[in-house]
GROMACS .gro file of C-alpha atoms in nm:
model
  259
    1MET     CA    1  -0.014   3.500  -0.576
    2GLU     CA    2  -0.357   3.434  -0.653
    3LYS     CA    3  -0.734   3.474  -0.536
    4GLY     CA    4  -0.785   3.098  -0.345
    5ALA     CA    5  -1.109   2.968  -0.530
    6TYR     CA    6  -1.247   2.768  -0.201
    7LEU     CA    7  -1.373   2.754   0.157
    8VAL     CA    8  -1.226   2.534   0.368
    9HIS     CA    9  -1.276   2.419   0.739
   10GLN     CA   10  -1.329   2.111   0.948
   11ASN     CA   11  -1.645   1.933   0.909
   12PRO     CA   12  -1.866   1.989   1.212
   13ASP     CA   13  -2.060   1.684   1.215
   14ASN     CA   14  -1.649   1.517   1.211
   15ASN     CA   15  -1.361   1.678   1.315
   16LYS     CA   16  -1.173   1.432   1.117
   17ASP     CA   17  -1.255   1.519   0.807
   18ILE     CA   18  -1.187   1.862   0.559
   19VAL     CA   19  -1.500   2.043   0.430
   20PHE     CA   20  -1.413   2.188   0.048
   21SER     CA   21  -1.661   2.458  -0.093
   22VAL     CA   22  -1.640   2.589  -0.419
   23LYS     CA   23  -1.716   3.022  -0.411
   24PRO     CA   24  -1.936   3.038  -0.638
   25ASP     CA   25  -1.775   3.327  -0.872
   26TYR     CA   26  -1.538   3.011  -0.913
   27GLN     CA   27  -1.797   2.764  -1.014
   28ASN     CA   28  -1.636   2.543  -1.356
   29LYS     CA   29  -1.343   2.784  -1.367
   30VAL     CA   30  -1.105   2.651  -1.051
   31PRO     CA   31  -0.722   2.735  -1.133
   32GLU     CA   32  -0.586   2.378  -1.234
   33ILE     CA   33  -0.332   2.422  -0.984
   34GLN     CA   34  -0.603   2.504  -0.696
   35GLN     CA   35  -0.774   2.144  -0.807
   36LYS     CA   36  -0.400   1.923  -0.815
   37LEU     CA   37  -0.386   2.079  -0.395
   38HIS     CA   38  -0.696   1.996  -0.340
   39LEU     CA   39  -0.730   1.634  -0.462
   40GLU     CA   40  -0.354   1.548  -0.300
   41ILE     CA   41  -0.489   1.700   0.012
   42GLU     CA   42  -0.794   1.452   0.016
   43LYS     CA   43  -0.580   1.125  -0.071
   44THR     CA   44  -0.379   1.238   0.214
   45LEU     CA   45  -0.641   1.285   0.451
   46VAL     CA   46  -0.753   0.932   0.315
   47VAL     CA   47  -0.384   0.828   0.454
   48LEU     CA   48  -0.377   0.986   0.741
   49GLN     CA   49  -0.738   0.889   0.873
   50MET     CA   50  -0.635   0.520   0.791
   51LEU     CA   51  -0.277   0.534   0.968
   52PHE     CA   52  -0.355   0.712   1.251
   53ASP     CA   53  -0.726   0.571   1.314
   54LYS     CA   54  -0.628   0.454   1.662
   55ASP     CA   55  -0.416   0.755   1.732
   56GLU     CA   56  -0.608   1.001   1.847
   57LYS     CA   57  -0.355   1.269   1.954
   58SER     CA   58  -0.086   1.219   1.674
   59PHE     CA   59  -0.411   1.257   1.426
   60GLY     CA   60  -0.504   1.552   1.565
   61LEU     CA   61  -0.102   1.665   1.490
   62TYR     CA   62  -0.144   1.597   1.148
   63PHE     CA   63  -0.510   1.724   1.062
   64ASN     CA   64  -0.428   2.042   1.183
   65GLN     CA   65  -0.108   2.075   1.003
   66LEU     CA   66  -0.322   1.973   0.691
   67LEU     CA   67  -0.613   2.182   0.730
   68SER     CA   68  -0.379   2.537   0.751
   69LEU     CA   69  -0.199   2.377   0.479
   70ALA     CA   70  -0.515   2.357   0.257
   71GLN     CA   71  -0.612   2.664   0.373
   72ALA     CA   72  -0.332   2.853   0.279
   73GLY     CA   73  -0.325   2.702  -0.062
   74LEU     CA   74  -0.729   2.761  -0.141
   75VAL     CA   75  -0.858   3.007   0.092
   76GLY     CA   76  -0.805   3.402   0.064
   77ASP     CA   77  -0.684   3.676  -0.116
   78ASN     CA   78  -0.358   3.567  -0.091
   79ALA     CA   79  -0.359   3.200  -0.161
   80GLN     CA   80  -0.002   3.038  -0.260
   81PRO     CA   81  -0.149   2.693  -0.464
   82THR     CA   82   0.229   2.647  -0.557
   83ILE     CA   83   0.405   2.724  -0.230
   84ALA     CA   84   0.107   2.485  -0.055
   85ILE     CA   85   0.192   2.244  -0.307
   86ASN     CA   86   0.572   2.207  -0.215
   87ALA     CA   87   0.490   2.229   0.141
   88LEU     CA   88   0.258   1.895   0.105
   89GLN     CA   89   0.577   1.717  -0.049
   90GLN     CA   90   0.730   1.798   0.270
   91PHE     CA   91   0.456   1.700   0.488
   92LYS     CA   92   0.431   1.361   0.343
   93ASN     CA   93   0.803   1.307   0.368
   94GLU     CA   94   0.797   1.414   0.720
   95ILE     CA   95   0.539   1.122   0.814
   96VAL     CA   96   0.715   0.861   0.574
   97ASP     CA   97   1.021   0.949   0.809
   98LYS     CA   98   0.845   0.905   1.076
   99LYS     CA   99   0.599   0.587   1.072
  100SER     CA  100   0.748   0.393   0.738
  101GLY     CA  101   0.982   0.185   0.956
  102GLU     CA  102   0.702   0.082   1.210
  103VAL     CA  103   0.468   0.041   0.912
  104LYS     CA  104   0.711  -0.216   0.726
  105ASN     CA  105   0.794  -0.348   0.994
  106ASN     CA  106   0.492  -0.435   1.187
  107TYR     CA  107   0.321  -0.590   0.811
  108PHE     CA  108   0.684  -0.833   0.813
  109LYS     CA  109   0.619  -0.951   1.123
  110ILE     CA  110   0.227  -1.019   1.061
  111LEU     CA  111   0.362  -1.197   0.753
  112GLY     CA  112   0.655  -1.399   0.907
  113LEU     CA  113   0.416  -1.504   1.193
  114LYS     CA  114   0.119  -1.633   0.965
  115ALA     CA  115   0.391  -1.725   0.728
  116PHE     CA  116   0.550  -1.964   1.015
  117LYS     CA  117   0.176  -2.070   1.119
  118LEU     CA  118   0.047  -2.218   0.732
  119GLY     CA  119   0.446  -2.374   0.714
  120PHE     CA  120   0.550  -2.533   1.021
  121ILE     CA  121   0.300  -2.823   1.035
  122PRO     CA  122   0.381  -2.934   0.691
  123LEU     CA  123   0.698  -2.909   0.792
  124ILE     CA  124   0.713  -3.117   1.073
  125ILE     CA  125   0.495  -3.349   0.891
  126GLY     CA  126   0.769  -3.379   0.609
  127LEU     CA  127   1.049  -3.453   0.860
  128VAL     CA  128   0.842  -3.729   1.045
  129ILE     CA  129   0.844  -3.878   0.723
  130ILE     CA  130   1.172  -3.834   0.585
  131ILE     CA  131   1.343  -3.978   0.924
  132LEU     CA  132   1.102  -4.277   0.903
  133HIS     CA  133   1.182  -4.345   0.584
  134TYR     CA  134   1.539  -4.353   0.650
  135TYR     CA  135   1.496  -4.584   0.909
  136PHE     CA  136   1.257  -4.810   0.719
  137PRO     CA  137   1.419  -4.770   0.336
  138THR     CA  138   1.221  -5.102   0.242
  139CYS     CA  139   0.902  -5.004   0.314
  140PRO     CA  140   0.685  -4.927   0.018
  141GLU     CA  141   0.430  -4.701   0.164
  142LEU     CA  142   0.662  -4.499   0.335
  143GLY     CA  143   0.834  -4.460  -0.025
  144LYS     CA  144   0.512  -4.314  -0.161
  145LEU     CA  145   0.513  -4.060   0.110
  146TYR     CA  146   0.835  -3.967   0.060
  147VAL     CA  147   0.729  -3.868  -0.258
  148PHE     CA  148   0.456  -3.671  -0.106
  149SER     CA  149   0.704  -3.526   0.188
  150ASN     CA  150   0.840  -3.317  -0.073
  151PHE     CA  151   0.522  -3.125  -0.187
  152LEU     CA  152   0.505  -3.061   0.172
  153PHE     CA  153   0.815  -2.912   0.191
  154ILE     CA  154   0.783  -2.700  -0.133
  155TRP     CA  155   0.477  -2.552   0.037
  156SER     CA  156   0.666  -2.480   0.340
  157SER     CA  157   0.939  -2.298   0.149
  158CYS     CA  158   0.710  -2.165  -0.065
  159MET     CA  159   0.536  -1.938   0.269
  160LEU     CA  160   0.930  -1.863   0.382
  161GLY     CA  161   0.952  -1.749   0.011
  162VAL     CA  162   0.682  -1.527   0.014
  163TRP     CA  163   0.781  -1.335   0.334
  164LEU     CA  164   1.118  -1.282   0.197
  165SER     CA  165   0.943  -1.163  -0.143
  166PHE     CA  166   0.753  -0.841   0.089
  167GLY     CA  167   1.140  -0.745   0.227
  168ALA     CA  168   1.279  -0.714  -0.150
  169ARG     CA  169   1.023  -0.579  -0.272
  170LYS     CA  170   0.950  -0.286  -0.029
  171THR     CA  171   1.243  -0.196   0.026
  172ILE     CA  172   1.151   0.203   0.059
  173LEU     CA  173   0.788   0.302   0.091
  174THR     CA  174   0.595   0.605  -0.022
  175PHE     CA  175   0.329   0.772   0.178
  176GLU     CA  176   0.075   0.599  -0.021
  177ASP     CA  177   0.226   0.271   0.089
  178LEU     CA  178   0.206   0.385   0.472
  179ASN     CA  179  -0.175   0.325   0.394
  180ILE     CA  180  -0.208   0.033   0.166
  181LEU     CA  181   0.145  -0.206   0.175
  182GLU     CA  182   0.020  -0.396  -0.153
  183GLU     CA  183  -0.149  -0.274  -0.435
  184ASP     CA  184  -0.335  -0.565  -0.454
  185LYS     CA  185  -0.465  -0.554  -0.140
  186LEU     CA  186  -0.480  -0.892  -0.022
  187GLU     CA  187  -0.431  -0.953   0.339
  188PRO     CA  188  -0.126  -1.168   0.486
  189ILE     CA  189  -0.265  -1.488   0.508
  190MET     CA  190  -0.482  -1.410   0.194
  191ARG     CA  191  -0.199  -1.340  -0.018
  192LEU     CA  192   0.009  -1.681   0.145
  193LEU     CA  193  -0.230  -1.937   0.050
  194PHE     CA  194  -0.245  -1.799  -0.282
  195ALA     CA  195   0.081  -1.773  -0.331
  196GLY     CA  196   0.084  -2.188  -0.175
  197SER     CA  197  -0.220  -2.273  -0.415
  198ILE     CA  198  -0.061  -2.152  -0.761
  199THR     CA  199   0.295  -2.301  -0.581
  200MET     CA  200   0.105  -2.604  -0.603
  201ILE     CA  201   0.034  -2.577  -0.917
  202PHE     CA  202   0.361  -2.546  -1.038
  203SER     CA  203   0.481  -2.833  -0.831
  204LEU     CA  204   0.232  -3.102  -1.001
  205LEU     CA  205   0.322  -2.948  -1.389
  206PHE     CA  206   0.713  -3.009  -1.265
  207PHE     CA  207   0.627  -3.310  -1.114
  208THR     CA  208   0.451  -3.459  -1.404
  209GLU     CA  209   0.693  -3.317  -1.654
  210ALA     CA  210   0.450  -3.094  -1.824
  211MET     CA  211   0.654  -2.803  -1.720
  212THR     CA  212   1.076  -2.828  -1.657
  213ILE     CA  213   1.310  -2.600  -1.551
  214GLU     CA  214   1.669  -2.612  -1.485
  215LEU     CA  215   1.877  -2.427  -1.266
  216GLY     CA  216   2.234  -2.501  -1.315
  217SER     CA  217   2.277  -2.828  -1.217
  218ILE     CA  218   1.912  -2.893  -1.074
  219SER     CA  219   1.617  -2.949  -1.248
  220THR     CA  220   1.291  -2.953  -1.165
  221LYS     CA  221   1.270  -3.296  -1.257
  222SER     CA  222   1.404  -3.370  -0.911
  223ILE     CA  223   1.161  -3.237  -0.701
  224SER     CA  224   0.960  -3.603  -0.630
  225ASP     CA  225   1.296  -3.730  -0.497
  226ASN     CA  226   1.565  -3.422  -0.345
  227THR     CA  227   1.430  -3.278  -0.031
  228ILE     CA  228   1.726  -3.004  -0.119
  229VAL     CA  229   1.600  -2.917  -0.485
  230ALA     CA  230   1.206  -2.896  -0.370
  231ILE     CA  231   1.337  -2.650  -0.104
  232ILE     CA  232   1.494  -2.427  -0.342
  233PHE     CA  233   1.203  -2.430  -0.581
  234GLY     CA  234   0.979  -2.403  -0.334
  235THR     CA  235   1.152  -2.079  -0.201
  236LEU     CA  236   1.206  -1.927  -0.554
  237LEU     CA  237   0.815  -1.962  -0.639
  238GLY     CA  238   0.734  -1.837  -0.293
  239LEU     CA  239   0.991  -1.476  -0.377
  240SER     CA  240   0.825  -1.457  -0.722
  241GLU     CA  241   0.436  -1.452  -0.569
  242GLN     CA  242   0.361  -1.135  -0.760
  243VAL     CA  243   0.388  -1.273  -1.078
  244LEU     CA  244   0.275  -1.674  -1.012
  245GLY     CA  245  -0.073  -1.611  -1.091
  246LYS     CA  246   0.022  -1.452  -1.406
  247LYS     CA  247   0.225  -1.715  -1.572
  248ILE     CA  248  -0.002  -1.985  -1.427
  249THR     CA  249  -0.285  -1.809  -1.671
  250LYS     CA  250  -0.057  -1.784  -1.960
  251LYS     CA  251   0.036  -2.139  -1.929
  252ALA     CA  252  -0.354  -2.247  -1.927
  253ALA     CA  253  -0.378  -2.065  -2.199
  254SER     CA  254  -0.124  -2.145  -2.384
  255ILE     CA  255  -0.270  -2.520  -2.341
  256PHE     CA  256  -0.604  -2.519  -2.433
  257ASP     CA  257  -0.546  -2.216  -2.735
  258ASN     CA  258  -0.308  -2.545  -2.872
  259GLN     CA  259  -0.613  -2.764  -2.907
   0.00000   0.00000   0.00000
């Protein structure tokens, strides 16, 4: 046990905030473990404030627990920061167990709905073009549109790939993930638009054969005349949305570095 270096209490002007004040005797010499506990409690409070923004009852319950934990580890002549840090971890684990499924499923639904909205119309247009081309194979205009339809399928399958990517990457959520699921902080619609735009750039590189990728017996050389190949590579590009931006940047840099 050690003496607490802080005074800790609920903010009288904001009942969702905790005030930490260092005692005059401890200015510039707060024990490191108490500093660590202070910082971790501040981080935890931020997550709680955002996670339970519209649930006052649940926030109040967890806020009181966090406040008591902070006071136990930082206040008084018998402060126990080591025990408080361990208790804080258990506190986080409890919230993760209760909320991670809900948070992940809600985001998964939102991302899936946005992906469906962005991908559905291009998919339908692509299917209409294919059907018309099937019944009127000698029409030159439809022949040109047939190539365009594969780019529509690439876009739509990319939306599917981005949706699947989240499920594959975020199998287990941490406490910090409950607040911000994606490290880059992109909203679902912006993530989909960004990944789709990068995918179309790669598609143009594949179409012009400026870049070629072979996967078993299929190749990106076929994306303009093979719908199945277009869908496969569109989905794979969507699944790789986390690294697409870096890849296209490196590709562009290598092109101009060689000039």
